Amino acid sequence: MDILVSGNSRRLDRFPADPKGLFCYGTLQFDDVLKGLLGRVPQRLPASAPGYRAAALEGRVYPGLVVQALGGSAPGVVLTDLSNEEWRILDAFEDDQYALRELSLSTGTMGLAYVWQGGDVRTEDWDAEEFQTRHLSAYAERCGRIGPRLAAGEPKGE
C-alpha cells in the first residue's frame, strides 16, 4: 500500500491516524543522523523486512530498500514513538524516489518503510559499517543543518 500522494507532494494526507512504526534500514538507524534531523533518538526495536534488501545505490551514500527476488531480509530497526511532526520532518527529508509503503516485518507486525522507486540500484548490498566509517560524520553534520529547516516547514535545500 502506497501512502504518499501524487507527484512531488510529500504530504501525509492519507497517512493513517494511528501510524505504525517506521522501519529504517539505512542512515536513519544511526543516532547522530536522527539527532540531527529530529533533535532526539526515538525508541526503536530491532527488526528486518523479509523479501527485501538494502541495496547500494550508484552515486549515493545511502541505500534503497528493494525487493529481493531470492528471499533474504533487510536488517534494520523500527522507530516506534514518532510524533506527527517527526513523521513530517522525515517524510520531507526522504528523496522523491522513495514511496512510503506498508510492509510485513520479522516482528510479526506491519510497519511503514521508504521503498526505493528510482534506478541506479547496484548488485551489492549497502554496507552500514562502511557508511559509519567513511560518511557518517559528514552526513550527520548535513542532517544537523537540514533538520531545523525541515522543522520550520522549509525545503531541505543543499
N, CA, C and O of each residue as an XYZ file, in Angstrom:
632
protein
N       0.840     -1.167      0.000
C       0.000      0.000      0.000
C       0.892      1.240      0.000
O       1.683      1.430      0.924
N       0.774      2.078     -1.018
C       1.475      3.355     -1.036
C       0.713      4.343     -0.178
O      -0.515      4.408     -0.232
N       1.438      5.106      0.607
C       0.825      6.082      1.495
C       0.902      7.486      0.908
O       0.016      8.307      1.145
N       1.941      7.762      0.154
C       2.141      9.115     -0.348
C       1.167      9.451     -1.460
O       0.665      8.569     -2.157
N       0.912     10.737     -1.614
C       0.008     11.198     -2.654
C       0.802     11.578     -3.888
O       2.024     11.431     -3.907
N       0.135     12.059     -4.905
C       0.706     12.208     -6.238
C       1.854     13.208     -6.348
O       2.046     14.081     -5.501
N       2.608     13.036     -7.435
C       3.654     13.964     -7.814
C       4.749     14.100     -6.786
O       5.099     13.137     -6.103
N       5.296     15.316     -6.676
C       6.371     15.578     -5.732
C       5.847     15.883     -4.337
O       6.624     16.151     -3.421
N       4.520     15.843     -4.176
C       3.943     16.142     -2.876
C       4.413     15.124     -1.857
O       4.383     13.920     -2.113
N       4.840     15.600     -0.718
C       5.273     14.711      0.351
C       4.265     14.793      1.498
O       4.573     14.395      2.621
N       3.052     15.312      1.219
C       2.037     15.430      2.258
C       1.631     14.053      2.759
O       1.681     13.068      2.022
N       1.242     14.001      3.983
C       0.793     12.746      4.568
C      -0.723     12.761      4.730
O      -1.246     12.293      5.741
N      -1.435     13.304      3.724
C      -2.887     13.430      3.799
C      -3.571     12.084      4.006
O      -4.584     12.008      4.701
N      -3.040     11.041      3.423
C      -3.655      9.725      3.540
C      -2.932      8.867      4.565
O      -3.098      7.648      4.604
N      -2.150      9.506      5.370
C      -1.381      8.816      6.389
C      -2.329      8.275      7.444
O      -3.277      8.967      7.814
N      -2.113      7.073      7.939
C      -3.015      6.522      8.953
C      -3.088      7.413     10.194
O      -2.090      8.011     10.596
N      -4.270      7.498     10.793
C      -4.448      8.316     12.002
C      -3.561      7.809     13.136
O      -3.067      8.598     13.941
N      -3.361      6.511     13.199
C      -2.507      5.914     14.219
C      -1.378      5.186     13.483
O      -1.430      3.967     13.323
N      -0.351      5.933     13.033
C       0.663      5.309     12.183
C       1.436      4.209     12.896
O       1.693      4.258     14.099
N       1.787      3.230     12.103
C       2.635      2.154     12.599
C       4.059      2.684     12.711
O       4.336      3.815     12.312
N       4.951      1.880     13.246
C       6.340      2.293     13.334
C       6.974      2.439     11.961
O       6.482      1.897     10.972
N       8.060      3.172     11.919
C       8.820      3.361     10.683
C       9.998      2.405     10.683
O      10.855      2.467     11.564
N      10.042      1.517      9.692
C      11.161      0.595      9.542
C      12.299      1.336      8.847
O      12.133      1.857      7.745
N      13.461      1.376      9.508
C      14.645      2.074      8.996
C      15.752      1.061      8.750
O      16.102      0.287      9.641
N      16.294      1.068      7.559
C      17.284      0.071      7.134
C      18.589      0.719      6.686
O      19.526      0.022      6.295
N      18.655      2.036      6.740
C      19.833      2.746      6.238
C      20.326      3.778      7.226
O      20.563      3.468      8.393
N      20.481      5.005      6.762
C      21.100      6.054      7.562
C      20.284      6.427      8.797
O      20.845      6.916      9.777
N      18.965      6.203      8.768
C      18.130      6.554      9.917
C      18.292      5.584     11.080
O      17.628      5.741     12.104
N      19.154      4.595     10.945
C      19.488      3.708     12.060
C      20.520      4.335     12.994
O      20.723      3.853     14.109
N      21.167      5.398     12.549
C      22.281      5.983     13.284
C      21.806      7.135     14.182
O      21.098      8.038     13.736
N      22.209      7.079     15.443
C      21.821      8.094     16.422
C      22.128      9.503     15.951
O      21.284     10.390     16.073
N      23.321      9.727     15.415
C      23.728     11.079     15.022
C      22.857     11.639     13.902
O      22.609     12.844     13.856
N      22.397     10.789     13.009
C      21.516     11.227     11.922
C      20.155     11.615     12.502
O      19.612     12.668     12.166
N      19.610     10.769     13.367
C      18.317     11.067     13.989
C      18.379     12.327     14.840
O      17.462     13.148     14.807
N      19.455     12.484     15.602
C      19.607     13.693     16.423
C      19.663     14.935     15.546
O      19.083     15.965     15.888
N      20.362     14.844     14.413
C      20.452     15.985     13.516
C      19.111     16.368     12.922
O      18.801     17.552     12.788
N      18.319     15.378     12.569
C      17.026     15.648     11.938
C      15.924     15.966     12.941
O      15.133     16.885     12.732
N      15.874     15.202     14.034
C      14.754     15.295     14.965
C      15.108     15.924     16.307
O      14.222     16.303     17.073
N      16.408     16.033     16.589
C      16.835     16.556     17.879
C      16.796     15.524     18.996
O      17.020     15.857     20.160
N      16.513     14.280     18.650
C      16.465     13.206     19.642
C      16.567     11.863     18.913
O      16.493     11.794     17.686
N      16.734     10.818     19.691
C      16.734      9.457     19.147
C      15.456      8.777     19.624
O      15.317      8.498     20.815
N      14.520      8.506     18.713
C      13.277      7.838     19.096
C      13.528      6.415     19.609
O      14.589      5.834     19.382
N      12.531      5.874     20.300
C      12.594      4.480     20.726
C      12.620      3.606     19.482
O      12.046      3.947     18.447
N      13.297      2.474     19.608
C      13.390      1.592     18.436
C      13.498      0.142     18.878
O      13.934     -0.184     19.983
N      13.078     -0.704     17.957
C      13.140     -2.146     18.156
C      13.848     -2.765     16.971
O      13.640     -2.326     15.840
N      14.685     -3.780     17.192
C      15.311     -4.459     16.055
C      14.248     -5.197     15.244
O      13.293     -5.744     15.795
N      14.433     -5.201     13.933
C      13.502     -5.875     13.026
C      14.197     -6.088     11.693
O      15.304     -5.599     11.468
N      13.545     -6.809     10.831
C      14.015     -6.932      9.451
C      12.797     -7.005      8.542
O      11.680     -7.262      8.990
N      13.036     -6.774      7.254
C      11.976     -6.797      6.248
C      12.219     -7.983      5.322
O      13.002     -7.879      4.377
N      11.555     -9.114      5.584
C      11.725    -10.299      4.732
C      11.327    -10.006      3.281
O      10.336     -9.328      3.009
N      12.138    -10.544      2.360
C      11.862    -10.353      0.938
C      12.399     -9.063      0.361
O      12.151     -8.749     -0.803
N      13.137     -8.310      1.169
C      13.734     -7.045      0.726
C      15.223     -7.051      1.038
O      15.707     -7.866      1.822
N      15.941     -6.119      0.404
C      17.343     -5.891      0.742
C      17.613     -4.396      0.715
O      16.950     -3.647     -0.004
N      18.591     -3.967      1.504
C      19.056     -2.578      1.491
C      20.161     -2.513      0.445
O      21.306     -2.881      0.708
N      19.804     -2.044     -0.735
C      20.725     -2.044     -1.865
C      21.597     -0.797     -1.888
O      21.140      0.303     -1.579
N      22.854     -0.987     -2.256
C      23.720      0.153     -2.535
C      23.173      0.847     -3.781
O      22.690      0.193     -4.706
N      23.254      2.168     -3.794
C      22.768      2.962     -4.924
C      23.939      3.691     -5.567
O      24.806      4.228     -4.878
N      23.952      3.701     -6.866
C      25.024      4.358     -7.613
C      25.086      5.837     -7.266
O      24.085      6.545     -7.369
N      26.270      6.308     -6.852
C      26.495      7.723     -6.598
C      25.872      8.260     -5.318
O      25.818      9.475     -5.124
N      25.402      7.381     -4.442
C      24.780      7.815     -3.197
C      25.418      7.065     -2.025
O      25.878      5.934     -2.180
N      25.441      7.702     -0.856
C      25.999      7.038      0.335
C      24.906      6.347      1.140
O      25.202      5.596      2.069
N      23.657      6.593      0.795
C      22.524      5.971      1.488
C      21.948      4.863      0.597
O      22.162      4.870     -0.615
N      21.217      3.909      1.196
C      20.680      2.782      0.429
C      19.247      3.009     -0.035
O      18.607      4.011      0.285
N      18.774      2.033     -0.803
C      17.373      1.967     -1.181
C      16.850      0.587     -0.843
O      17.518     -0.410     -1.115
N      15.681      0.511     -0.261
C      15.052     -0.770      0.040
C      14.379     -1.272     -1.226
O      13.496     -0.613     -1.775
N      14.803     -2.445     -1.684
C      14.264     -3.027     -2.916
C      13.885     -4.482     -2.672
O      14.400     -5.128     -1.759
N      12.980     -4.984     -3.499
C      12.559     -6.381     -3.396
C      13.743     -7.278     -3.710
O      14.496     -7.033     -4.653
N      13.895     -8.316     -2.907
C      14.938     -9.324     -3.093
C      14.256    -10.553     -3.689
O      13.482    -11.227     -3.010
N      14.543    -10.842     -4.947
C      13.845    -11.911     -5.654
C      14.062    -13.290     -5.026
O      13.157    -14.124     -5.049
N      15.222    -13.536     -4.477
C      15.541    -14.858     -3.954
C      15.439    -14.939     -2.433
O      16.219    -15.647     -1.796
N      14.515    -14.241     -1.868
C      14.373    -14.262     -0.409
C      15.300    -13.270      0.244
O      15.546    -12.193     -0.299
N      15.810    -13.618      1.391
C      16.666    -12.701      2.132
C      15.822    -11.778      2.976
O      14.593    -11.860      2.976
N      16.493    -10.897      3.698
C      15.807     -9.992      4.597
C      16.701     -8.799      4.893
O      17.886     -8.962      5.184
N      16.141     -7.615      4.821
C      16.895     -6.392      5.118
C      16.858     -6.129      6.615
O      15.774     -5.965      7.174
N      18.017     -6.084      7.289
C      18.036     -5.784      8.719
C      17.802     -4.296      8.973
O      18.094     -3.454      8.124
N      17.275     -3.991     10.148
C      17.067     -2.598     10.499
C      16.452     -2.459     11.871
O      16.559     -3.348     12.715
N      15.805     -1.326     12.079
C      15.117     -1.029     13.331
C      13.770     -0.389     13.003
O      13.579      0.180     11.929
N      12.847     -0.496     13.951
C      11.558      0.173     13.829
C      11.528      1.311     14.840
O      11.692      1.088     16.039
N      11.319      2.528     14.353
C      11.140      3.683     15.238
C       9.686      3.657     15.686
O       8.776      3.713     14.859
N       9.468      3.571     16.993
C       8.133      3.268     17.495
C       7.376      4.438     18.102
O       6.177      4.315     18.356
N       8.022      5.555     18.341
C       7.335      6.636     19.056
C       7.487      7.987     18.359
O       7.733      9.001     19.012
N       7.341      8.001     17.041
C       7.461      9.248     16.292
C       6.193     10.088     16.449
O       5.078      9.571     16.372
N       6.378     11.371     16.666
C       5.248     12.298     16.702
C       4.832     12.611     15.257
O       5.566     12.299     14.320
N       3.677     13.214     15.082
C       3.243     13.623     13.744
C       4.244     14.594     13.118
O       4.524     14.519     11.922
N       4.780     15.499     13.928
C       5.772     16.464     13.435
C       7.039     15.746     12.976
O       7.618     16.109     11.952
N       7.470     14.743     13.715
C       8.668     13.993     13.324
C       8.416     13.205     12.043
O       9.302     13.111     11.195
N       7.224     12.639     11.892
C       6.884     11.974     10.626
C       6.994     12.971      9.473
O       7.535     12.647      8.416
N       6.477     14.191      9.683
C       6.518     15.213      8.634
C       7.963     15.551      8.266
O       8.291     15.689      7.088
N       8.814     15.683      9.266
C      10.221     16.011      9.028
C      10.902     14.885      8.241
O      11.586     15.142      7.251
N      10.713     13.657      8.680
C      11.354     12.531      7.986
C      10.821     12.367      6.573
O      11.576     12.024      5.662
N       9.542     12.606      6.380
C       8.967     12.499      5.043
C       9.541     13.560      4.115
O       9.830     13.282      2.951
N       9.704     14.773      4.627
C      10.293     15.847      3.821
C      11.771     15.582      3.536
O      12.293     16.016      2.509
N      12.439     14.878      4.432
C      13.857     14.566      4.273
C      14.097     13.536      3.170
O      15.086     13.622      2.442
N      13.199     12.572      3.048
C      13.421     11.470      2.112
C      13.369     11.932      0.659
O      12.588     12.810      0.294
N      14.208     11.325     -0.148
C      14.305     11.582     -1.576
C      12.959     11.299     -2.241
O      12.222     10.417     -1.799
N      12.637     12.042     -3.298
C      11.383     11.840     -4.022
C      11.297     10.483     -4.706
O      10.224     10.098     -5.171
N      12.399      9.756     -4.777
C      12.382      8.453     -5.434
C      11.989      7.325     -4.476
O      12.054      6.149     -4.835
N      11.582      7.689     -3.259
C      11.085      6.708     -2.304
C       9.562      6.783     -2.245
O       8.978      7.858     -2.378
N       8.931      5.640     -2.047
C       7.494      5.582     -1.780
C       7.314      4.992     -0.390
O       7.979      4.019     -0.032
N       6.425      5.573      0.383
C       6.149      5.068      1.719
C       5.164      3.917      1.589
O       4.051      4.093      1.093
N       5.582      2.739      2.037
C       4.767      1.530      1.888
C       4.655      0.791      3.206
O       5.524      0.885      4.072
N       3.577      0.065      3.334
C       3.377     -0.796      4.484
C       3.962     -2.165      4.166
O       3.665     -2.746      3.121
N       4.802     -2.685      5.078
C       5.472     -3.966      4.875
C       5.228     -4.882      6.064
O       4.994     -4.422      7.181
N       5.286     -6.182      5.807
C       5.309     -7.169      6.884
C       6.737     -7.246      7.405
O       7.683     -7.344      6.623
N       6.892     -7.200      8.716
C       8.213     -7.224      9.326
C       8.446     -8.534     10.069
O       7.509     -9.284     10.342
N       9.692     -8.790     10.385
C      10.077    -10.020     11.093
C       9.466    -10.103     12.491
O       9.418    -11.180     13.085
N       9.007     -8.987     13.009
C       8.403     -8.954     14.332
C       6.985     -9.524     14.333
O       6.374     -9.683     15.390
N       6.465     -9.831     13.138
C       5.094    -10.318     13.017
C       4.087     -9.189     12.922
O       2.879     -9.427     12.925
N       4.578     -7.959     12.836
C       3.716     -6.783     12.722
C       3.928     -6.124     11.375
O       4.815     -6.501     10.609
N       3.096     -5.132     11.101
C       3.256     -4.319      9.902
C       3.990     -3.039     10.286
O       3.883     -2.571     11.420
N       4.720     -2.488      9.358
C       5.410     -1.231      9.579
C       5.480     -0.470      8.276
O       5.286     -1.046      7.205
N       5.751      0.801      8.355
C       5.923      1.624      7.166
C       7.406      1.733      6.856
O       8.239      1.781      7.761
N       7.728      1.772      5.571
C       9.122      1.891      5.150
C       9.185      2.691      3.862
O       8.259      2.666      3.051
N      10.283      3.394      3.686
C      10.534      4.093      2.429
C      11.205      3.120      1.474
O      12.353      2.724      1.674
N      10.470      2.740      0.430
C      10.933      1.766     -0.550
C      11.421      2.527     -1.779
O      10.744      3.429     -2.271
N      12.589      2.158     -2.262
C      13.235      2.849     -3.383
C      12.491      2.557     -4.680
O      12.255      1.398     -5.021
N      12.121      3.616     -5.404
C      11.418      3.502     -6.682
C      12.281      3.934     -7.855
O      11.896      3.756     -9.011
N      13.452      4.505     -7.564
C      14.310      5.034     -8.609
C      15.202      3.965     -9.213
O      15.082      2.784     -8.888
N      16.073      4.376    -10.072
C      17.032      3.474    -10.698
C      18.339      3.479     -9.927
O      18.372      3.761     -8.729
N      19.408      3.166    -10.628
C      20.757      3.210    -10.066
C      20.991      2.206     -8.942
O      21.852      2.422     -8.089
N      20.232      1.110     -8.933
C      20.401      0.082     -7.908
C      21.597     -0.783     -8.271
O      21.678     -1.300     -9.385
N      22.514     -0.940     -7.345
C      23.696     -1.772     -7.572
C      23.420     -3.207     -7.133
O      22.467     -3.464     -6.398
N      24.236     -4.118     -7.574
C      24.030     -5.527     -7.246
C      24.391     -5.834     -5.798
O      23.855     -6.780     -5.221
N      25.287     -5.056     -5.203
C      25.697     -5.338     -3.829
C      24.792     -4.618     -2.830
O      24.165     -3.605     -3.140
N      24.749     -5.176     -1.627
C      24.002     -4.562     -0.540
C      24.762     -3.353     -0.007
O      25.984     -3.265     -0.134
N      24.026     -2.430      0.586
C      24.610     -1.268      1.250
C      25.379     -1.749      2.461
O      24.941     -2.664      3.159
N      26.515     -1.141      2.710
C      27.392     -1.536      3.803
C      27.324     -0.487      4.923
O      27.925      0.582      4.819
N      26.589     -0.806      5.988
C      26.414      0.134      7.099
C      27.735      0.464      7.783
O      27.950      1.602      8.200
N      28.623     -0.529      7.903
C      29.922     -0.275      8.545
C      30.762      0.687      7.714
O      31.409      1.577      8.266
N      30.760      0.520      6.414
C      31.497      1.434      5.545
C      30.914      2.841      5.641
O      31.658      3.820      5.710
N      29.580      2.942      5.646
C      28.942      4.245      5.804
C      29.381      4.890      7.115
O      29.748      6.064      7.145
N      29.340      4.117      8.192
C      29.708      4.647      9.505
C      31.150      5.150      9.509
O      31.435      6.220     10.048
N      32.045      4.394      8.919
C      33.465      4.744      8.913
C      33.775      5.922      7.991
O      34.519      6.828      8.366
N      33.207      5.910      6.788
C      33.601      6.874      5.761
C      32.705      8.100      5.636
O      33.172      9.166      5.235
N      31.404      7.962      5.980
C      30.464      9.033      5.629
C      29.615      9.570      6.778
O      29.068     10.667      6.666
N      29.489      8.833      7.874
C      28.543      9.203      8.916
C      28.765     10.609      9.460
O      27.803     11.364      9.601
N      29.978     10.973      9.761
C      30.250     12.270     10.368
C      29.736     13.413      9.491
O      29.004     14.280      9.969
N      30.113     13.418      8.223
C      29.680     14.488      7.315
C      28.179     14.427      7.061
O      27.523     15.465      6.971
N      27.632     13.229      6.946
C      26.208     13.054      6.693
C      25.396     13.573      7.881
O      24.409     14.285      7.692
N      25.802     13.224      9.094
C      25.102     13.678     10.296
C      25.203     15.196     10.442
O      24.251     15.845     10.875
N      26.344     15.754     10.086
C      26.514     17.205     10.131
C      25.540     17.876      9.165
O      24.921     18.885      9.501
N      25.408     17.313      7.968
C      24.444     17.812      6.972
C      23.027     17.719      7.521
O      22.242     18.655      7.369
N      22.693     16.601      8.157
C      21.363     16.426      8.745
C      21.098     17.456      9.832
O      19.968     17.915      9.998
N      22.137     17.817     10.571
C      22.014     18.847     11.595
C      21.695     20.211     11.016
O      21.069     21.034     11.684
N      22.113     20.465      9.787
C      21.764     21.722      9.104
C      20.367     21.641      8.494
O      19.632     22.629      8.488
N      20.005     20.479      7.985
C      18.723     20.294      7.308
C      17.565     20.206      8.300
O      16.497     20.767      8.053
N      17.764     19.505      9.425
C      16.693     19.263     10.385
C      15.927     20.505     10.808
O      14.697     20.504     10.750
N      16.608     21.570     11.233
C      15.879     22.771     11.646
C      15.076     23.406     10.502
O      13.992     23.943     10.732
N      15.602     23.347      9.277
C      14.856     23.893      8.135
C      13.575     23.098      7.903
O      12.506     23.667      7.680
N      13.703     21.768      7.960
C      12.517     20.921      7.756
C      11.497     21.140      8.871
O      10.294     21.162      8.613
N      11.967     21.303     10.102
C      11.065     21.556     11.230
C      10.315     22.857     11.056
O       9.184     22.992     11.521
N      10.944     23.831     10.380
C      10.318     25.124     10.119
C       9.438     25.103      8.870
O       8.862     26.126      8.499
N       9.333     23.951      8.227
C       8.497     23.830      7.031
C       9.188     24.288      5.762
O       8.535     24.444      4.730
N      10.489     24.505      5.812
C      11.249     24.928      4.647
C      11.764     23.701      3.901
O      11.842     22.615      4.475
N      12.124     23.871      2.597
C      12.713     22.737      1.862
C      14.090     22.405      2.411
O      14.744     23.251      3.020
N      14.524     21.177      2.194
C      15.803     20.766      2.767
C      16.982     21.444      2.097
O      18.037     21.571      2.720
N      16.850     21.883      0.861
C      17.931     22.610      0.204
C      19.180     21.787      0.042
O      19.125     20.560     -0.034
N      20.296     22.459     -0.009
C      21.630     21.906     -0.220
C      21.644     21.205     -1.521
O      22.671     20.654     -1.915
